[in-house]
mmCIF file of C-alpha atoms in Angstrom:
data_model
loop_
_atom_site.group_PDB
_atom_site.id
_atom_site.type_symbol
_atom_site.label_atom_id
_atom_site.label_comp_id
_atom_site.label_asym_id
_atom_site.label_seq_id
_atom_site.Cartn_x
_atom_site.Cartn_y
_atom_site.Cartn_z
ATOM 1 C CA MET A 1 128.194 89.835 113.725
ATOM 2 C CA THR A 2 125.985 91.940 111.333
ATOM 3 C CA LEU A 3 123.448 88.744 112.751
ATOM 4 C CA HIS A 4 123.815 90.036 115.502
ATOM 5 C CA THR A 5 124.157 93.742 115.229
ATOM 6 C CA GLY A 6 121.152 94.085 112.296
ATOM 7 C CA GLU A 7 123.825 95.904 109.783
ATOM 8 C CA LYS A 8 123.036 95.032 106.216
ATOM 9 C CA PRO A 9 126.393 96.134 104.246
ATOM 10 C CA HIS A 10 125.790 94.129 101.036
ATOM 11 C CA GLY A 11 123.605 96.400 99.229
ATOM 12 C CA CYS A 12 121.661 95.141 95.719
ATOM 13 C CA SER A 13 122.972 97.840 92.799
ATOM 14 C CA VAL A 14 119.412 97.436 91.126
ATOM 15 C CA CYS A 15 116.858 98.129 93.613
ATOM 16 C CA GLU A 16 117.229 99.676 97.452
ATOM 17 C CA LYS A 17 117.139 96.283 99.582
ATOM 18 C CA SER A 18 120.262 94.979 101.607
ATOM 19 C CA PHE A 19 122.062 92.500 102.906
ATOM 20 C CA ALA A 20 123.795 91.154 106.310
ATOM 21 C CA ASN A 21 126.125 88.784 103.697
ATOM 22 C CA LYS A 22 127.569 88.542 100.028
ATOM 23 C CA THR A 23 125.577 85.306 99.729
ATOM 24 C CA SER A 24 122.193 86.368 100.802
ATOM 25 C CA LEU A 25 122.689 89.756 98.074
ATOM 26 C CA ALA A 26 123.467 86.590 95.351
ATOM 27 C CA HIS A 27 120.836 84.661 95.635
ATOM 28 C CA HIS A 28 118.735 88.502 95.610
ATOM 29 C CA LYS A 29 120.238 89.248 92.424
ATOM 30 C CA ARG A 30 118.829 85.861 90.941
ATOM 31 C CA ILE A 31 115.063 87.623 90.602
ATOM 32 C CA HIS A 32 116.831 90.335 88.545
ATOM 33 C CA THR A 33 118.615 88.756 86.290
ATOM 34 C CA GLY A 34 116.318 85.897 85.738
ATOM 35 C CA GLU A 35 119.019 83.094 87.135
ATOM 36 C CA LYS A 36 117.834 79.879 88.103
ATOM 37 C CA PRO A 37 120.910 77.197 88.116
ATOM 38 C CA TYR A 38 118.973 74.386 89.515
ATOM 39 C CA SER A 39 117.247 71.916 87.928
ATOM 40 C CA CYS A 40 115.103 69.141 88.079
ATOM 41 C CA ASP A 41 115.926 65.852 86.284
ATOM 42 C CA GLU A 42 112.420 64.808 86.020
ATOM 43 C CA CYS A 43 111.117 67.651 84.965
ATOM 44 C CA HIS A 44 113.476 70.057 83.548
ATOM 45 C CA ALA A 45 111.796 72.876 86.394
ATOM 46 C CA CYS A 46 114.425 75.274 87.002
ATOM 47 C CA PHE A 47 115.129 77.517 90.692
ATOM 48 C CA ARG A 48 116.501 80.029 92.056
ATOM 49 C CA LEU A 49 117.487 78.196 95.301
ATOM 50 C CA TYR A 50 118.873 74.357 95.890
ATOM 51 C CA SER A 51 115.686 74.597 99.006
ATOM 52 C CA CYS A 52 113.111 75.830 96.118
ATOM 53 C CA LEU A 53 114.223 72.486 94.043
ATOM 54 C CA ALA A 54 114.781 70.603 97.282
ATOM 55 C CA ARG A 55 110.850 71.172 98.302
ATOM 56 C CA HIS A 56 110.327 69.980 94.763
ATOM 57 C CA ARG A 57 111.543 66.988 94.185
ATOM 58 C CA MET A 58 109.348 66.556 97.295
ATOM 59 C CA GLN A 59 106.490 66.163 94.987
ATOM 60 C CA HIS A 60 107.339 63.819 92.418
ATOM 61 C CA SER A 61 109.043 61.115 95.024
ATOM 62 C CA GLY A 62 105.649 61.548 97.093
ATOM 63 C CA GLU A 63 108.168 62.134 100.505
ATOM 64 C CA ARG A 64 105.573 63.965 102.321
ATOM 65 C CA PRO A 65 108.443 64.969 106.139
ATOM 66 C CA HIS A 66 106.160 67.533 108.201
ATOM 67 C CA ARG A 67 103.293 64.976 109.382
ATOM 68 C CA CYS A 68 99.954 66.477 111.573
ATOM 69 C CA SER A 69 99.997 64.761 114.755
ATOM 70 C CA THR A 70 96.354 64.418 115.502
ATOM 71 C CA CYS A 71 94.946 63.414 111.799
ATOM 72 C CA GLY A 72 98.507 62.074 110.556
ATOM 73 C CA HIS A 73 98.606 63.326 107.103
ATOM 74 C CA GLY A 74 101.737 64.759 105.613
ATOM 75 C CA PHE A 75 102.792 67.685 103.438
ATOM 76 C CA PHE A 76 106.356 68.713 102.150
ATOM 77 C CA ARG A 77 106.200 72.195 103.483
ATOM 78 C CA ARG A 78 106.410 73.123 107.607
ATOM 79 C CA ARG A 79 104.034 76.192 106.982
ATOM 80 C CA TYR A 80 102.129 74.133 105.577
ATOM 81 C CA LEU A 81 101.446 71.800 108.526
ATOM 82 C CA GLN A 82 100.867 73.976 110.770
ATOM 83 C CA GLU A 83 98.173 76.373 107.751
ATOM 84 C CA HIS A 84 96.952 72.379 108.278
ATOM 85 C CA GLU A 85 97.027 72.126 111.403
ATOM 86 C CA ARG A 86 94.512 75.218 111.894
ATOM 87 C CA THR A 87 91.530 73.242 110.901
ATOM 88 C CA HIS A 88 92.530 71.351 114.958
ATOM 89 C CA THR A 89 92.429 74.309 116.359
ATOM 90 C CA GLY A 90 90.216 76.515 115.227
ATOM 91 C CA GLU A 91 93.130 79.382 115.428
ATOM 92 C CA ARG A 92 92.973 82.281 112.938
ATOM 93 C CA PRO A 93 95.900 84.173 113.711
ATOM 94 C CA PHE A 94 95.046 86.228 110.263
ATOM 95 C CA CYS A 95 92.858 89.357 110.923
ATOM 96 C CA CYS A 96 91.307 92.063 108.315
ATOM 97 C CA THR A 97 92.542 95.164 108.734
ATOM 98 C CA LEU A 98 88.646 96.234 107.080
ATOM 99 C CA CYS A 99 86.600 94.750 108.390
ATOM 100 C CA PRO A 100 86.032 91.343 111.510
ATOM 101 C CA LYS A 101 86.943 88.879 110.103
ATOM 102 C CA THR A 102 90.198 86.019 110.990
ATOM 103 C CA TYR A 103 91.635 83.296 108.520
ATOM 104 C CA PRO A 104 93.607 80.208 109.426
ATOM 105 C CA SER A 105 95.904 81.171 106.775
ATOM 106 C CA ARG A 106 98.088 84.625 105.120
ATOM 107 C CA ALA A 107 97.137 83.224 101.871
ATOM 108 C CA SER A 108 93.652 83.463 102.497
ATOM 109 C CA LEU A 109 93.458 86.843 104.238
ATOM 110 C CA LYS A 110 95.108 88.253 100.865
ATOM 111 C CA GLU A 111 91.906 86.363 98.873
ATOM 112 C CA HIS A 112 89.862 87.921 101.333
ATOM 113 C CA GLN A 113 90.922 91.451 101.154
ATOM 114 C CA TRP A 114 91.096 91.593 96.977
ATOM 115 C CA GLN A 115 87.409 92.145 98.396
ATOM 116 C CA HIS A 116 88.199 94.904 99.555
ATOM 117 C CA ARG A 117 89.628 96.445 97.279
ATOM 118 C CA GLU A 118 89.204 98.641 94.206
ATOM 119 C CA GLY A 119 89.920 96.655 90.318
ATOM 120 C CA SER A 120 88.894 93.320 90.679
ATOM 121 C CA SER A 121 87.214 93.760 87.091
ATOM 122 C CA CYS A 122 89.745 92.918 83.772
ATOM 123 C CA SER A 123 90.345 96.455 82.715
ATOM 124 C CA VAL A 124 89.882 94.666 78.756
ATOM 125 C CA CYS A 125 86.876 93.180 78.450
ATOM 126 C CA GLY A 126 85.244 94.528 82.315
ATOM 127 C CA LYS A 127 84.769 90.763 83.723
ATOM 128 C CA ASP A 128 85.092 90.334 87.151
ATOM 129 C CA PHE A 129 86.412 88.000 89.402
ATOM 130 C CA PRO A 130 86.666 87.202 93.134
ATOM 131 C CA THR A 131 90.814 87.038 93.506
ATOM 132 C CA ALA A 132 93.515 88.478 92.553
ATOM 133 C CA GLY A 133 94.496 84.902 91.336
ATOM 134 C CA SER A 134 91.627 84.067 89.304
ATOM 135 C CA LEU A 135 91.828 88.261 87.378
ATOM 136 C CA ARG A 136 95.606 87.215 86.912
ATOM 137 C CA LYS A 137 94.483 83.726 85.148
ATOM 138 C CA HIS A 138 92.285 85.252 82.891
ATOM 139 C CA MET A 139 94.460 88.043 81.958
ATOM 140 C CA ARG A 140 96.421 85.906 80.572
ATOM 141 C CA VAL A 141 93.844 85.617 77.879
ATOM 142 C CA HIS A 142 94.047 88.970 76.087
ATOM 143 C CA ALA A 143 98.464 89.098 76.480
ATOM 144 C CA THR A 144 100.045 89.818 73.541
ATOM 145 C CA ASN A 145 103.642 89.160 74.879
ATOM 146 C CA TYR A 146 103.941 85.126 74.842
ATOM 147 C CA THR A 147 105.386 83.310 72.105
ATOM 148 C CA LYS A 148 102.731 82.223 69.598
ATOM 149 C CA THR A 149 103.413 79.194 68.528
ATOM 150 C CA HIS A 150 100.571 77.293 68.116
ATOM 151 C CA GLN A 151 99.267 78.498 64.578
ATOM 152 C CA CYS A 152 95.655 78.009 62.506
ATOM 153 C CA THR A 153 95.338 76.341 59.520
ATOM 154 C CA LEU A 154 92.019 77.658 58.482
ATOM 155 C CA CYS A 155 93.392 81.004 58.535
ATOM 156 C CA SER A 156 96.416 83.118 59.650
ATOM 157 C CA ARG A 157 96.111 83.664 63.636
ATOM 158 C CA SER A 158 98.169 82.116 65.546
ATOM 159 C CA PHE A 159 98.403 81.408 69.682
ATOM 160 C CA SER A 160 100.563 81.148 72.660
ATOM 161 C CA ARG A 161 98.656 77.886 74.146
ATOM 162 C CA PRO A 162 96.695 75.368 73.024
ATOM 163 C CA CYS A 163 93.798 75.745 74.583
ATOM 164 C CA LEU A 164 93.174 79.270 72.961
ATOM 165 C CA MET A 165 94.088 77.785 69.706
ATOM 166 C CA ARG A 166 90.907 75.477 70.308
ATOM 167 C CA LYS A 167 89.002 78.405 71.607
ATOM 168 C CA HIS A 168 89.252 80.382 68.082
ATOM 169 C CA LEU A 169 88.302 76.980 66.056
ATOM 170 C CA GLN A 170 85.057 77.362 67.525
ATOM 171 C CA THR A 171 84.470 81.140 65.897
ATOM 172 C CA HIS A 172 85.109 79.094 62.345
ATOM 173 C CA ASP A 173 82.227 77.692 61.075
ATOM 174 C CA LEU A 174 83.586 73.733 61.710
ATOM 175 C CA GLN A 175 80.788 71.875 60.408
ATOM 176 C CA THR A 176 81.789 72.934 56.526
ATOM 177 C CA HIS A 177 85.758 71.797 57.821
ATOM 178 C CA ASP A 178 86.902 68.164 57.589
ATOM 179 C CA LEU A 179 88.892 68.061 61.162
ATOM 180 C CA GLN A 180 90.554 65.245 59.911
ATOM 181 C CA SER A 181 92.215 67.319 57.620
ATOM 182 C CA HIS A 182 93.589 69.158 60.193
ATOM 183 C CA ASP A 183 97.605 69.263 61.187
ATOM 184 C CA LEU A 184 96.883 67.694 64.577
ATOM 185 C CA GLN A 185 100.267 68.361 65.408
ATOM 186 C CA SER A 186 99.988 72.301 65.198
ATOM 187 C CA HIS A 187 96.795 72.141 67.463
ATOM 188 C CA ASP A 188 97.907 70.004 69.922
ATOM 189 C CA LEU A 189 95.481 67.943 69.923
ATOM 190 C CA GLN A 190 96.655 64.431 70.052
ATOM 191 C CA THR A 191 95.038 63.128 72.947
ATOM 192 C CA HIS A 192 91.966 64.306 72.317
ATOM 193 C CA ASP A 193 88.640 62.985 71.097
ATOM 194 C CA LEU A 194 87.433 64.502 67.696
ATOM 195 C CA GLN A 195 84.594 63.830 67.545
ATOM 196 C CA GLU A 196 83.681 65.370 71.260
ATOM 197 C CA ALA A 197 84.760 68.695 69.576
ATOM 198 C CA GLU A 198 82.463 71.367 69.972
ATOM 199 C CA VAL A 199 80.138 72.425 67.278
ATOM 200 C CA ILE A 200 78.670 75.638 67.680
ATOM 201 C CA PRO A 201 76.388 77.325 65.701
ATOM 202 C CA ALA A 202 77.561 79.827 62.786
ATOM 203 C CA ALA A 203 75.840 82.968 63.976
ATOM 204 C CA ALA A 204 77.517 82.129 67.236
ATOM 205 C CA SER A 205 80.450 82.111 66.364
ATOM 206 C CA ASN A 206 80.354 85.280 64.717
ATOM 207 C CA VAL A 207 78.578 86.884 67.866
ATOM 208 C CA HIS A 208 81.902 85.637 69.737
ATOM 209 C CA LEU A 209 84.113 86.738 67.062
ATOM 210 C CA LYS A 210 83.084 90.617 66.726
ATOM 211 C CA GLU A 211 82.888 90.041 71.028
ATOM 212 C CA HIS A 212 86.904 89.556 70.734
ATOM 213 C CA GLN A 213 87.500 91.136 68.190
ATOM 214 C CA ARG A 214 86.712 94.366 70.604
ATOM 215 C CA THR A 215 89.217 93.393 72.642
ATOM 216 C CA HIS A 216 91.507 94.918 69.891
ATOM 217 C CA SER A 217 89.984 97.796 68.849
ATOM 218 C CA GLY A 218 89.130 98.702 72.727
ATOM 219 C CA GLU A 219 85.209 99.561 71.205
ATOM 220 C CA ARG A 220 83.067 99.925 73.503
ATOM 221 C CA PRO A 221 79.521 100.279 72.229
ATOM 222 C CA TYR A 222 77.202 99.678 75.805
ATOM 223 C CA THR A 223 76.939 102.382 77.531
ATOM 224 C CA CYS A 224 75.423 103.231 81.117
ATOM 225 C CA SER A 225 72.658 105.560 81.462
ATOM 226 C CA THR A 226 73.395 106.860 84.452
ATOM 227 C CA CYS A 227 77.457 107.432 84.339
ATOM 228 C CA SER A 228 78.163 107.243 81.511
ATOM 229 C CA LYS A 229 80.759 103.989 82.276
ATOM 230 C CA SER A 230 81.172 102.182 78.757
ATOM 231 C CA PHE A 231 81.460 98.642 77.959
ATOM 232 C CA THR A 232 82.668 96.020 75.879
ATOM 233 C CA PHE A 233 80.431 93.247 76.654
ATOM 234 C CA SER A 234 76.691 94.248 77.227
ATOM 235 C CA SER A 235 77.272 91.590 80.920
ATOM 236 C CA ALA A 236 79.757 93.823 82.263
ATOM 237 C CA MET A 237 77.701 96.323 81.703
ATOM 238 C CA ARG A 238 74.743 94.796 83.209
ATOM 239 C CA ARG A 239 77.068 94.378 86.177
ATOM 240 C CA HIS A 240 77.914 97.472 86.788
ATOM 241 C CA GLU A 241 74.523 98.856 86.774
ATOM 242 C CA ARG A 242 73.686 96.805 89.167
ATOM 243 C CA GLN A 243 75.877 98.680 91.354
ATOM 244 C CA HIS A 244 73.049 102.305 90.970
ATOM 245 C CA SER A 245 70.108 99.723 91.608
ATOM 246 C CA GLY A 246 70.831 98.715 94.723
ATOM 247 C CA VAL A 247 69.918 94.559 93.491
ATOM 248 C CA ARG A 248 71.942 91.867 96.096
ATOM 249 C CA PHE A 249 73.003 88.629 95.767
ATOM 250 C CA GLN A 250 71.609 87.161 99.255
ATOM 251 C CA CYS A 251 73.346 84.655 100.978
ATOM 252 C CA LYS A 252 70.667 81.962 102.371
ATOM 253 C CA PHE A 253 73.533 81.343 104.918
ATOM 254 C CA CYS A 254 73.739 83.996 107.120
ATOM 255 C CA SER A 255 72.664 87.872 106.706
ATOM 256 C CA LYS A 256 75.258 88.939 103.532
ATOM 257 C CA SER A 257 74.856 89.982 100.644
ATOM 258 C CA PHE A 258 76.774 90.780 97.361
ATOM 259 C CA SER A 259 76.567 93.174 94.151
ATOM 260 C CA ARG A 260 78.142 90.980 92.343
ATOM 261 C CA THR A 261 77.823 87.244 91.779
ATOM 262 C CA PRO A 262 81.352 86.477 92.474
ATOM 263 C CA ASP A 263 81.475 87.292 95.466
ATOM 264 C CA LEU A 264 78.485 85.478 96.598
ATOM 265 C CA THR A 265 80.132 82.480 94.952
ATOM 266 C CA TYR A 266 83.247 82.886 97.342
ATOM 267 C CA HIS A 267 81.593 83.681 100.441
ATOM 268 C CA MET A 268 80.116 81.016 100.410
ATOM 269 C CA LYS A 269 83.068 78.917 99.811
ATOM 270 C CA MET A 270 84.117 80.368 102.693
ATOM 271 C CA HIS A 271 81.076 78.483 105.290
ATOM 272 C CA SER A 272 82.143 75.280 103.627
ATOM 273 C CA GLU A 273 85.661 75.620 104.749
ATOM 274 C CA ALA A 274 84.372 76.546 108.089
ATOM 275 C CA SER A 275 81.342 74.150 108.141
ATOM 276 C CA SER A 276 84.499 71.562 107.021
ATOM 277 C CA ALA A 277 87.218 72.746 109.745
ATOM 278 C CA ARG A 278 83.914 71.502 112.552
ATOM 279 C CA SER A 279 83.311 68.502 110.886
ATOM 280 C CA ALA A 280 87.256 67.834 111.657
ATOM 281 C CA ARG A 281 87.281 68.666 114.673
ATOM 282 C CA ARG A 282 84.015 67.207 115.682
ATOM 283 C CA THR A 283 86.009 63.485 114.464
#
């Protein structure tokens, strides 16, 4: 009966959400507990819901049950098919509330709306990002709550990911060390050709090290001459100063201009996607 009445008598004891039945409540509670009882036999990825596991398995099997009636392209989720079909119809049902732009998917609208909000810069190093996803990915560089299992054999530093540890190696003067004597297991470099390792001059590595150390010390030696805001990196200060100077980067396809190159790059991508959609409709 609750399905018809809209009643939701089963409330979560952790947050204020309520649900129509006990099963939905049990599924929701796994968000708080972190429980993921359904495991993939192929890659051991874990999921809160069996339906999520079933969709995930299609990535391994190659199964694409949802087919586009226009071009035959297959998708393992109906939502992805619906978004794809809009490239044929030209439908753009998702409208930005802050400007006249429209988008074929909710995800592309959310990425666009990121440009309207404040705080699209990294709070640690000041670097600007055109999308929320790219900022989240960047913030992992500064994260300190990851398990640091990759330890440098040249110093006591350890890192949460192999790529961070490899970047750290560049701060050492690699030309004075025999890379062949490194413990490759600890660096997780077994599959990389050491002959292709990038070796940078010691002077450059010292500069990068000093800049990196500022992310820990909080030092901000670069100050804007207009508003006195300070920055960790000179490049971040220069990007900020363009807001005062009025310097703009012009799109070559339309009259729009931007104060930041990442915004221009993301905007140009929109032109490219629109052009691809028109080409798909013509074919």
